[in-house]
PDB file of C-alpha atoms in Angstrom:
ATOM      1  CA  MET A   1       0.000   0.000   0.000  1.00  0.00           C
ATOM      2  CA  LYS A   2       1.101   3.569  -0.657  1.00  0.00           C
ATOM      3  CA  LEU A   3       1.190   5.909   2.318  1.00  0.00           C
ATOM      4  CA  ASN A   4       1.224   9.705   2.274  1.00  0.00           C
ATOM      5  CA  VAL A   5       4.009  10.455   4.769  1.00  0.00           C
ATOM      6  CA  ASP A   6       6.073  13.315   6.113  1.00  0.00           C
ATOM      7  CA  LEU A   7       9.004  11.824   7.980  1.00  0.00           C
ATOM      8  CA  HIS A   8      10.794  14.962   9.145  1.00  0.00           C
ATOM      9  CA  MET A   9       9.112  17.619  11.244  1.00  0.00           C
ATOM     10  CA  HIS A  10       9.818  19.373  14.522  1.00  0.00           C
ATOM     11  CA  SER A  11       7.818  20.014  17.666  1.00  0.00           C
ATOM     12  CA  CYS A  12       8.110  23.015  19.950  1.00  0.00           C
ATOM     13  CA  LEU A  13      10.919  21.249  21.800  1.00  0.00           C
ATOM     14  CA  SER A  14      13.227  22.225  18.938  1.00  0.00           C
ATOM     15  CA  PRO A  15      14.251  25.839  19.616  1.00  0.00           C
ATOM     16  CA  CYS A  16      14.031  26.756  15.944  1.00  0.00           C
ATOM     17  CA  ALA A  17      10.405  25.547  15.714  1.00  0.00           C
ATOM     18  CA  ASP A  18       7.372  27.683  16.517  1.00  0.00           C
ATOM     19  CA  ASP A  19       5.787  27.334  19.943  1.00  0.00           C
ATOM     20  CA  ASP A  20       2.598  26.461  18.023  1.00  0.00           C
ATOM     21  CA  MET A  21       4.142  23.103  16.995  1.00  0.00           C
ATOM     22  CA  THR A  22       2.497  21.358  19.942  1.00  0.00           C
ATOM     23  CA  PRO A  23       1.618  17.637  19.842  1.00  0.00           C
ATOM     24  CA  ASN A  24      -2.063  18.297  19.133  1.00  0.00           C
ATOM     25  CA  ASN A  25      -1.446  21.056  16.616  1.00  0.00           C
ATOM     26  CA  LEU A  26       1.079  19.203  14.499  1.00  0.00           C
ATOM     27  CA  VAL A  27      -0.788  15.883  14.553  1.00  0.00           C
ATOM     28  CA  ASN A  28      -4.113  17.485  13.701  1.00  0.00           C
ATOM     29  CA  MET A  29      -2.603  19.603  10.924  1.00  0.00           C
ATOM     30  CA  ALA A  30      -1.082  16.425   9.471  1.00  0.00           C
ATOM     31  CA  TRP A  31      -4.501  14.755   9.700  1.00  0.00           C
ATOM     32  CA  LEU A  32      -6.271  17.708   8.074  1.00  0.00           C
ATOM     33  CA  ASN A  33      -3.716  17.607   5.254  1.00  0.00           C
ATOM     34  CA  GLY A  34      -4.343  13.921   4.601  1.00  0.00           C
ATOM     35  CA  LEU A  35      -1.087  12.462   5.869  1.00  0.00           C
ATOM     36  CA  ASP A  36      -1.115   8.800   6.894  1.00  0.00           C
ATOM     37  CA  ALA A  37       2.110   8.881   8.905  1.00  0.00           C
ATOM     38  CA  ILE A  38       4.564  11.368  10.334  1.00  0.00           C
ATOM     39  CA  ALA A  39       7.946  11.386  12.040  1.00  0.00           C
ATOM     40  CA  VAL A  40       8.625  14.016  14.682  1.00  0.00           C
ATOM     41  CA  SER A  41      12.408  14.459  14.773  1.00  0.00           C
ATOM     42  CA  ASP A  42      13.446  17.149  17.208  1.00  0.00           C
ATOM     43  CA  HIS A  43      17.040  18.304  17.387  1.00  0.00           C
ATOM     44  CA  ASN A  44      19.065  15.928  19.585  1.00  0.00           C
ATOM     45  CA  THR A  45      16.031  14.857  21.617  1.00  0.00           C
ATOM     46  CA  ALA A  46      13.036  12.514  21.661  1.00  0.00           C
ATOM     47  CA  ARG A  47      11.329  13.750  24.799  1.00  0.00           C
ATOM     48  CA  ASN A  48       8.164  15.126  23.189  1.00  0.00           C
ATOM     49  CA  LEU A  49       7.522  11.815  21.427  1.00  0.00           C
ATOM     50  CA  PRO A  50       5.426  10.209  24.213  1.00  0.00           C
ATOM     51  CA  ALA A  51       2.917  13.069  24.002  1.00  0.00           C
ATOM     52  CA  VAL A  52       2.899  13.028  20.203  1.00  0.00           C
ATOM     53  CA  ARG A  53       2.372   9.250  20.187  1.00  0.00           C
ATOM     54  CA  GLU A  54      -0.683   9.553  22.437  1.00  0.00           C
ATOM     55  CA  VAL A  55      -2.270  12.194  20.206  1.00  0.00           C
ATOM     56  CA  ALA A  56      -1.360  10.364  16.990  1.00  0.00           C
ATOM     57  CA  ARG A  57      -2.966   7.147  18.235  1.00  0.00           C
ATOM     58  CA  GLU A  58      -6.191   8.983  19.033  1.00  0.00           C
ATOM     59  CA  ARG A  59      -6.198  10.570  15.577  1.00  0.00           C
ATOM     60  CA  GLY A  60      -5.290   7.357  13.729  1.00  0.00           C
ATOM     61  CA  ILE A  61      -1.990   8.601  12.302  1.00  0.00           C
ATOM     62  CA  ALA A  62       1.101   6.408  12.436  1.00  0.00           C
ATOM     63  CA  LEU A  63       4.102   7.940  14.233  1.00  0.00           C
ATOM     64  CA  LEU A  64       7.620   6.872  13.320  1.00  0.00           C
ATOM     65  CA  PRO A  65       9.755   7.917  16.325  1.00  0.00           C
ATOM     66  CA  ALA A  66      12.864   9.918  15.407  1.00  0.00           C
ATOM     67  CA  LEU A  67      15.559  12.379  16.416  1.00  0.00           C
ATOM     68  CA  GLU A  68      17.562  14.735  14.209  1.00  0.00           C
ATOM     69  CA  VAL A  69      21.101  14.467  15.532  1.00  0.00           C
ATOM     70  CA  THR A  70      23.816  17.028  14.825  1.00  0.00           C
ATOM     71  CA  THR A  71      27.092  15.123  14.581  1.00  0.00           C
ATOM     72  CA  ARG A  72      30.544  16.388  15.453  1.00  0.00           C
ATOM     73  CA  GLU A  73      30.969  17.301  11.746  1.00  0.00           C
ATOM     74  CA  GLU A  74      27.843  19.523  11.984  1.00  0.00           C
ATOM     75  CA  VAL A  75      25.953  17.061   9.757  1.00  0.00           C
ATOM     76  CA  HIS A  76      22.264  16.465  10.453  1.00  0.00           C
ATOM     77  CA  VAL A  77      21.263  12.805  10.648  1.00  0.00           C
ATOM     78  CA  LEU A  78      17.717  11.534  11.078  1.00  0.00           C
ATOM     79  CA  CYS A  79      17.666   8.565  13.430  1.00  0.00           C
ATOM     80  CA  TYR A  80      14.469   6.514  13.118  1.00  0.00           C
ATOM     81  CA  PHE A  81      13.238   3.857  15.538  1.00  0.00           C
ATOM     82  CA  ARG A  82      10.409   1.338  15.699  1.00  0.00           C
ATOM     83  CA  THR A  83       9.256   2.426  19.147  1.00  0.00           C
ATOM     84  CA  VAL A  84       9.244   5.553  21.270  1.00  0.00           C
ATOM     85  CA  GLU A  85      11.040   3.597  23.993  1.00  0.00           C
ATOM     86  CA  GLU A  86      13.962   2.844  21.641  1.00  0.00           C
ATOM     87  CA  ALA A  87      14.088   6.502  20.636  1.00  0.00           C
ATOM     88  CA  LEU A  88      14.175   7.586  24.297  1.00  0.00           C
ATOM     89  CA  ALA A  89      17.044   5.180  25.011  1.00  0.00           C
ATOM     90  CA  PHE A  90      18.967   6.743  22.122  1.00  0.00           C
ATOM     91  CA  ASP A  91      17.995  10.190  23.433  1.00  0.00           C
ATOM     92  CA  ALA A  92      19.909   9.379  26.649  1.00  0.00           C
ATOM     93  CA  TRP A  93      22.974   8.358  24.606  1.00  0.00           C
ATOM     94  CA  VAL A  94      22.810  11.614  22.634  1.00  0.00           C
ATOM     95  CA  TYR A  95      22.262  13.794  25.712  1.00  0.00           C
ATOM     96  CA  GLU A  96      25.415  12.425  27.349  1.00  0.00           C
ATOM     97  CA  ARG A  97      27.336  13.794  24.361  1.00  0.00           C
ATOM     98  CA  LEU A  98      25.553  17.139  24.102  1.00  0.00           C
ATOM     99  CA  PRO A  99      27.661  20.096  25.288  1.00  0.00           C
ATOM    100  CA  ALA A 100      26.434  21.778  28.471  1.00  0.00           C
ATOM    101  CA  ILE A 101      25.772  25.054  26.669  1.00  0.00           C
ATOM    102  CA  PRO A 102      22.695  26.824  28.063  1.00  0.00           C
ATOM    103  CA  ASN A 103      19.915  27.773  25.693  1.00  0.00           C
ATOM    104  CA  ALA A 104      19.263  31.464  25.098  1.00  0.00           C
ATOM    105  CA  PRO A 105      15.501  31.475  24.470  1.00  0.00           C
ATOM    106  CA  ALA A 106      15.423  35.104  23.380  1.00  0.00           C
ATOM    107  CA  PHE A 107      17.887  34.282  20.612  1.00  0.00           C
ATOM    108  CA  PHE A 108      17.309  30.620  19.691  1.00  0.00           C
ATOM    109  CA  GLY A 109      13.719  30.099  20.868  1.00  0.00           C
ATOM    110  CA  ARG A 110      12.146  28.197  23.727  1.00  0.00           C
ATOM    111  CA  GLN A 111      12.530  24.417  24.105  1.00  0.00           C
ATOM    112  CA  LEU A 112       9.125  23.318  25.401  1.00  0.00           C
ATOM    113  CA  LEU A 113       8.383  19.889  26.859  1.00  0.00           C
ATOM    114  CA  MET A 114       4.689  19.086  26.439  1.00  0.00           C
ATOM    115  CA  ASN A 115       2.128  16.527  27.521  1.00  0.00           C
ATOM    116  CA  ALA A 116      -0.664  15.148  25.335  1.00  0.00           C
ATOM    117  CA  ARG A 117      -2.970  18.001  26.435  1.00  0.00           C
ATOM    118  CA  ASP A 118      -0.542  20.574  25.034  1.00  0.00           C
ATOM    119  CA  GLU A 119       0.395  21.707  28.522  1.00  0.00           C
ATOM    120  CA  VAL A 120       3.974  22.854  29.096  1.00  0.00           C
ATOM    121  CA  ILE A 121       5.536  20.477  31.627  1.00  0.00           C
ATOM    122  CA  GLY A 122       9.066  21.859  31.449  1.00  0.00           C
ATOM    123  CA  GLN A 123      11.746  23.469  29.348  1.00  0.00           C
ATOM    124  CA  GLU A 124      15.067  21.987  28.272  1.00  0.00           C
ATOM    125  CA  GLU A 125      17.805  24.297  29.540  1.00  0.00           C
ATOM    126  CA  ARG A 126      20.671  22.880  27.485  1.00  0.00           C
ATOM    127  CA  LEU A 127      20.863  24.152  23.877  1.00  0.00           C
ATOM    128  CA  LEU A 128      19.634  21.341  21.642  1.00  0.00           C
ATOM    129  CA  LEU A 129      21.054  22.845  18.448  1.00  0.00           C
ATOM    130  CA  SER A 130      24.649  22.101  19.458  1.00  0.00           C
ATOM    131  CA  ALA A 131      26.745  19.442  17.735  1.00  0.00           C
ATOM    132  CA  ILE A 132      27.301  16.413  19.947  1.00  0.00           C
ATOM    133  CA  SER A 133      30.765  15.011  20.573  1.00  0.00           C
ATOM    134  CA  ALA A 134      30.170  11.870  18.452  1.00  0.00           C
ATOM    135  CA  GLY A 135      31.063  11.702  14.770  1.00  0.00           C
ATOM    136  CA  LEU A 136      28.841  10.654  11.882  1.00  0.00           C
ATOM    137  CA  GLU A 137      29.824   6.987  11.770  1.00  0.00           C
ATOM    138  CA  GLU A 138      29.651   6.651  15.551  1.00  0.00           C
ATOM    139  CA  VAL A 139      26.110   8.071  15.560  1.00  0.00           C
ATOM    140  CA  ALA A 140      25.054   5.665  12.795  1.00  0.00           C
ATOM    141  CA  ARG A 141      26.542   2.672  14.658  1.00  0.00           C
ATOM    142  CA  ALA A 142      24.927   3.671  17.947  1.00  0.00           C
ATOM    143  CA  ALA A 143      21.512   4.117  16.329  1.00  0.00           C
ATOM    144  CA  ARG A 144      21.728   0.662  14.736  1.00  0.00           C
ATOM    145  CA  ALA A 145      22.892  -0.905  18.005  1.00  0.00           C
ATOM    146  CA  MET A 146      19.771   0.464  19.692  1.00  0.00           C
ATOM    147  CA  GLY A 147      17.450  -0.851  17.000  1.00  0.00           C
ATOM    148  CA  GLY A 148      17.374   2.251  14.833  1.00  0.00           C
ATOM    149  CA  LEU A 149      18.273   3.460  11.373  1.00  0.00           C
ATOM    150  CA  ALA A 150      20.394   6.504  10.544  1.00  0.00           C
ATOM    151  CA  VAL A 151      19.524   8.595   7.468  1.00  0.00           C
ATOM    152  CA  PRO A 152      21.521  11.684   6.422  1.00  0.00           C
ATOM    153  CA  ALA A 153      19.105  14.629   6.358  1.00  0.00           C
ATOM    154  CA  HIS A 154      18.614  17.084   3.465  1.00  0.00           C
ATOM    155  CA  ILE A 155      21.851  15.907   1.854  1.00  0.00           C
ATOM    156  CA  ASN A 156      21.645  18.529  -0.914  1.00  0.00           C
ATOM    157  CA  ARG A 157      21.067  21.506   1.358  1.00  0.00           C
ATOM    158  CA  GLY A 158      23.884  23.904   2.111  1.00  0.00           C
ATOM    159  CA  ALA A 159      23.480  24.080   5.879  1.00  0.00           C
ATOM    160  CA  ASN A 160      24.242  20.842   7.729  1.00  0.00           C
ATOM    161  CA  GLY A 161      23.929  18.638   4.641  1.00  0.00           C
ATOM    162  CA  ILE A 162      26.420  15.786   4.368  1.00  0.00           C
ATOM    163  CA  LEU A 163      27.452  16.656   0.799  1.00  0.00           C
ATOM    164  CA  THR A 164      28.225  20.256   1.728  1.00  0.00           C
ATOM    165  CA  ASN A 165      30.028  19.474   4.961  1.00  0.00           C
ATOM    166  CA  LEU A 166      31.903  16.327   3.891  1.00  0.00           C
ATOM    167  CA  GLY A 167      31.611  16.277   0.100  1.00  0.00           C
ATOM    168  CA  PHE A 168      30.611  12.597  -0.005  1.00  0.00           C
ATOM    169  CA  ILE A 169      28.635   9.893   1.804  1.00  0.00           C
ATOM    170  CA  PRO A 170      31.081   7.733   3.777  1.00  0.00           C
ATOM    171  CA  PRO A 171      30.618   4.085   2.735  1.00  0.00           C
ATOM    172  CA  GLY A 172      31.656   2.913   6.199  1.00  0.00           C
ATOM    173  CA  ALA A 173      28.613   4.528   7.803  1.00  0.00           C
ATOM    174  CA  GLY A 174      26.305   1.861   6.370  1.00  0.00           C
ATOM    175  CA  PHE A 175      23.569   4.223   5.202  1.00  0.00           C
ATOM    176  CA  THR A 176      20.744   2.566   3.233  1.00  0.00           C
ATOM    177  CA  ALA A 177      18.598   5.705   2.869  1.00  0.00           C
ATOM    178  CA  VAL A 178      19.060   9.451   2.427  1.00  0.00           C
ATOM    179  CA  GLU A 179      16.749  12.436   2.637  1.00  0.00           C
ATOM    180  CA  VAL A 180      16.710  14.895  -0.273  1.00  0.00           C
ATOM    181  CA  SER A 181      15.301  18.401   0.034  1.00  0.00           C
ATOM    182  CA  ARG A 182      12.919  19.480  -2.726  1.00  0.00           C
ATOM    183  CA  ARG A 183      13.828  23.106  -1.968  1.00  0.00           C
ATOM    184  CA  SER A 184      17.439  22.703  -3.156  1.00  0.00           C
ATOM    185  CA  PRO A 185      19.004  21.588  -6.463  1.00  0.00           C
ATOM    186  CA  PRO A 186      19.122  17.784  -6.855  1.00  0.00           C
ATOM    187  CA  PRO A 187      22.308  16.191  -5.489  1.00  0.00           C
ATOM    188  CA  ALA A 188      24.982  15.437  -8.062  1.00  0.00           C
ATOM    189  CA  ILE A 189      25.498  11.843  -6.918  1.00  0.00           C
ATOM    190  CA  ASP A 190      24.064   8.451  -7.840  1.00  0.00           C
ATOM    191  CA  LEU A 191      21.141   7.778  -5.503  1.00  0.00           C
ATOM    192  CA  THR A 192      20.471   4.265  -6.843  1.00  0.00           C
ATOM    193  CA  PRO A 193      21.963   2.504  -3.775  1.00  0.00           C
ATOM    194  CA  TYR A 194      19.648   4.356  -1.404  1.00  0.00           C
ATOM    195  CA  THR A 195      16.020   4.615  -0.430  1.00  0.00           C
ATOM    196  CA  VAL A 196      15.328   8.305  -1.112  1.00  0.00           C
ATOM    197  CA  LEU A 197      13.012  10.199   1.225  1.00  0.00           C
ATOM    198  CA  TYR A 198      11.473  13.634   0.739  1.00  0.00           C
ATOM    199  CA  ALA A 199      10.044  15.526   3.714  1.00  0.00           C
ATOM    200  CA  SER A 200       9.007  19.006   4.792  1.00  0.00           C
ATOM    201  CA  ASP A 201      11.431  19.571   7.697  1.00  0.00           C
ATOM    202  CA  ALA A 202       8.456  21.525   9.073  1.00  0.00           C
ATOM    203  CA  HIS A 203       9.178  24.026  11.825  1.00  0.00           C
ATOM    204  CA  ARG A 204       5.813  25.816  11.496  1.00  0.00           C
ATOM    205  CA  LEU A 205       2.282  24.503  11.097  1.00  0.00           C
ATOM    206  CA  GLU A 206       2.016  26.053   7.640  1.00  0.00           C
ATOM    207  CA  ASP A 207       5.078  24.031   6.558  1.00  0.00           C
ATOM    208  CA  ILE A 208       3.244  20.710   7.005  1.00  0.00           C
ATOM    209  CA  PRO A 209       2.312  19.642   3.459  1.00  0.00           C
ATOM    210  CA  GLU A 210      -1.005  18.483   2.042  1.00  0.00           C
ATOM    211  CA  GLU A 211       0.894  16.042  -0.135  1.00  0.00           C
ATOM    212  CA  GLY A 212       3.797  14.307   1.533  1.00  0.00           C
ATOM    213  CA  HIS A 213       6.121  11.616   0.243  1.00  0.00           C
ATOM    214  CA  ALA A 214       4.468   8.528  -1.274  1.00  0.00           C
ATOM    215  CA  LEU A 215       6.010   5.529   0.466  1.00  0.00           C
ATOM    216  CA  GLU A 216       5.236   1.918  -0.420  1.00  0.00           C
ATOM    217  CA  CYS A 217       4.627  -0.041   2.796  1.00  0.00           C
ATOM    218  CA  ALA A 218       3.171  -3.362   3.811  1.00  0.00           C
ATOM    219  CA  ASP A 219       0.952  -1.677   6.405  1.00  0.00           C
ATOM    220  CA  CYS A 220       0.240   1.717   7.961  1.00  0.00           C
ATOM    221  CA  ASP A 221       2.264   1.413  11.149  1.00  0.00           C
ATOM    222  CA  GLU A 222       5.717   2.336  12.399  1.00  0.00           C
ATOM    223  CA  ILE A 223       7.081  -1.202  11.991  1.00  0.00           C
ATOM    224  CA  ALA A 224       6.150  -1.378   8.306  1.00  0.00           C
ATOM    225  CA  ILE A 225       7.337   2.182   7.635  1.00  0.00           C
ATOM    226  CA  PHE A 226      10.677   1.466   9.308  1.00  0.00           C
ATOM    227  CA  ALA A 227      11.066  -1.723   7.259  1.00  0.00           C
ATOM    228  CA  SER A 228      10.271   0.119   4.047  1.00  0.00           C
ATOM    229  CA  ILE A 229      12.965   2.730   4.683  1.00  0.00           C
ATOM    230  CA  ALA A 230      15.502   0.117   5.752  1.00  0.00           C
ATOM    231  CA  ARG A 231      14.651  -2.110   2.789  1.00  0.00           C
ATOM    232  CA  ALA A 232      14.230  -4.919   5.297  1.00  0.00           C
TER     233      ALA A 232
END
């Protein structure tokens, strides 16, 4: 079956995302726009995923748990998991390697932890936009060891794209999929070896598309979506 998916968006826990990107707002906007599945991938954290999962289940939208990790090379990598619990375990691994640089909300934006009723239950004080101390291949290995899948994000975009920052995709990282931004020129590399994903990287409600990426899956759940990306 073909699913209409958007597998890269941010909640209000990402400082660069609008405060309006609450669990209920983003899930319901995805539902209104006809999406079957979403992935919420906040910067270096998974801690809003439990609330998003609760809302997504009520709305009947599949949630693929994810984080967008900034590696030591300043490359953004989407790390997908089958369960929120796996994503939270990886979150702890990432947080241990996140520099203890305080967030400056007036400059970067607030980092809001939410419950499923869109109530603020806390704020992350450490800046989530920082690069962690682990390199690209180490992040990919750690994600796989915890049951996940690492996918270089917006590889053809200037800022934090792997092709801009490194100039190539390291074969030793074991990537089976890449994300390509529709807002940038197509990458000048052979994408045949990879599953290619397209997503909104939504930071605002108006960024969530009516037509996402058409993904062929065996079923409309996170297990099938994960398998489709991994070519399992």
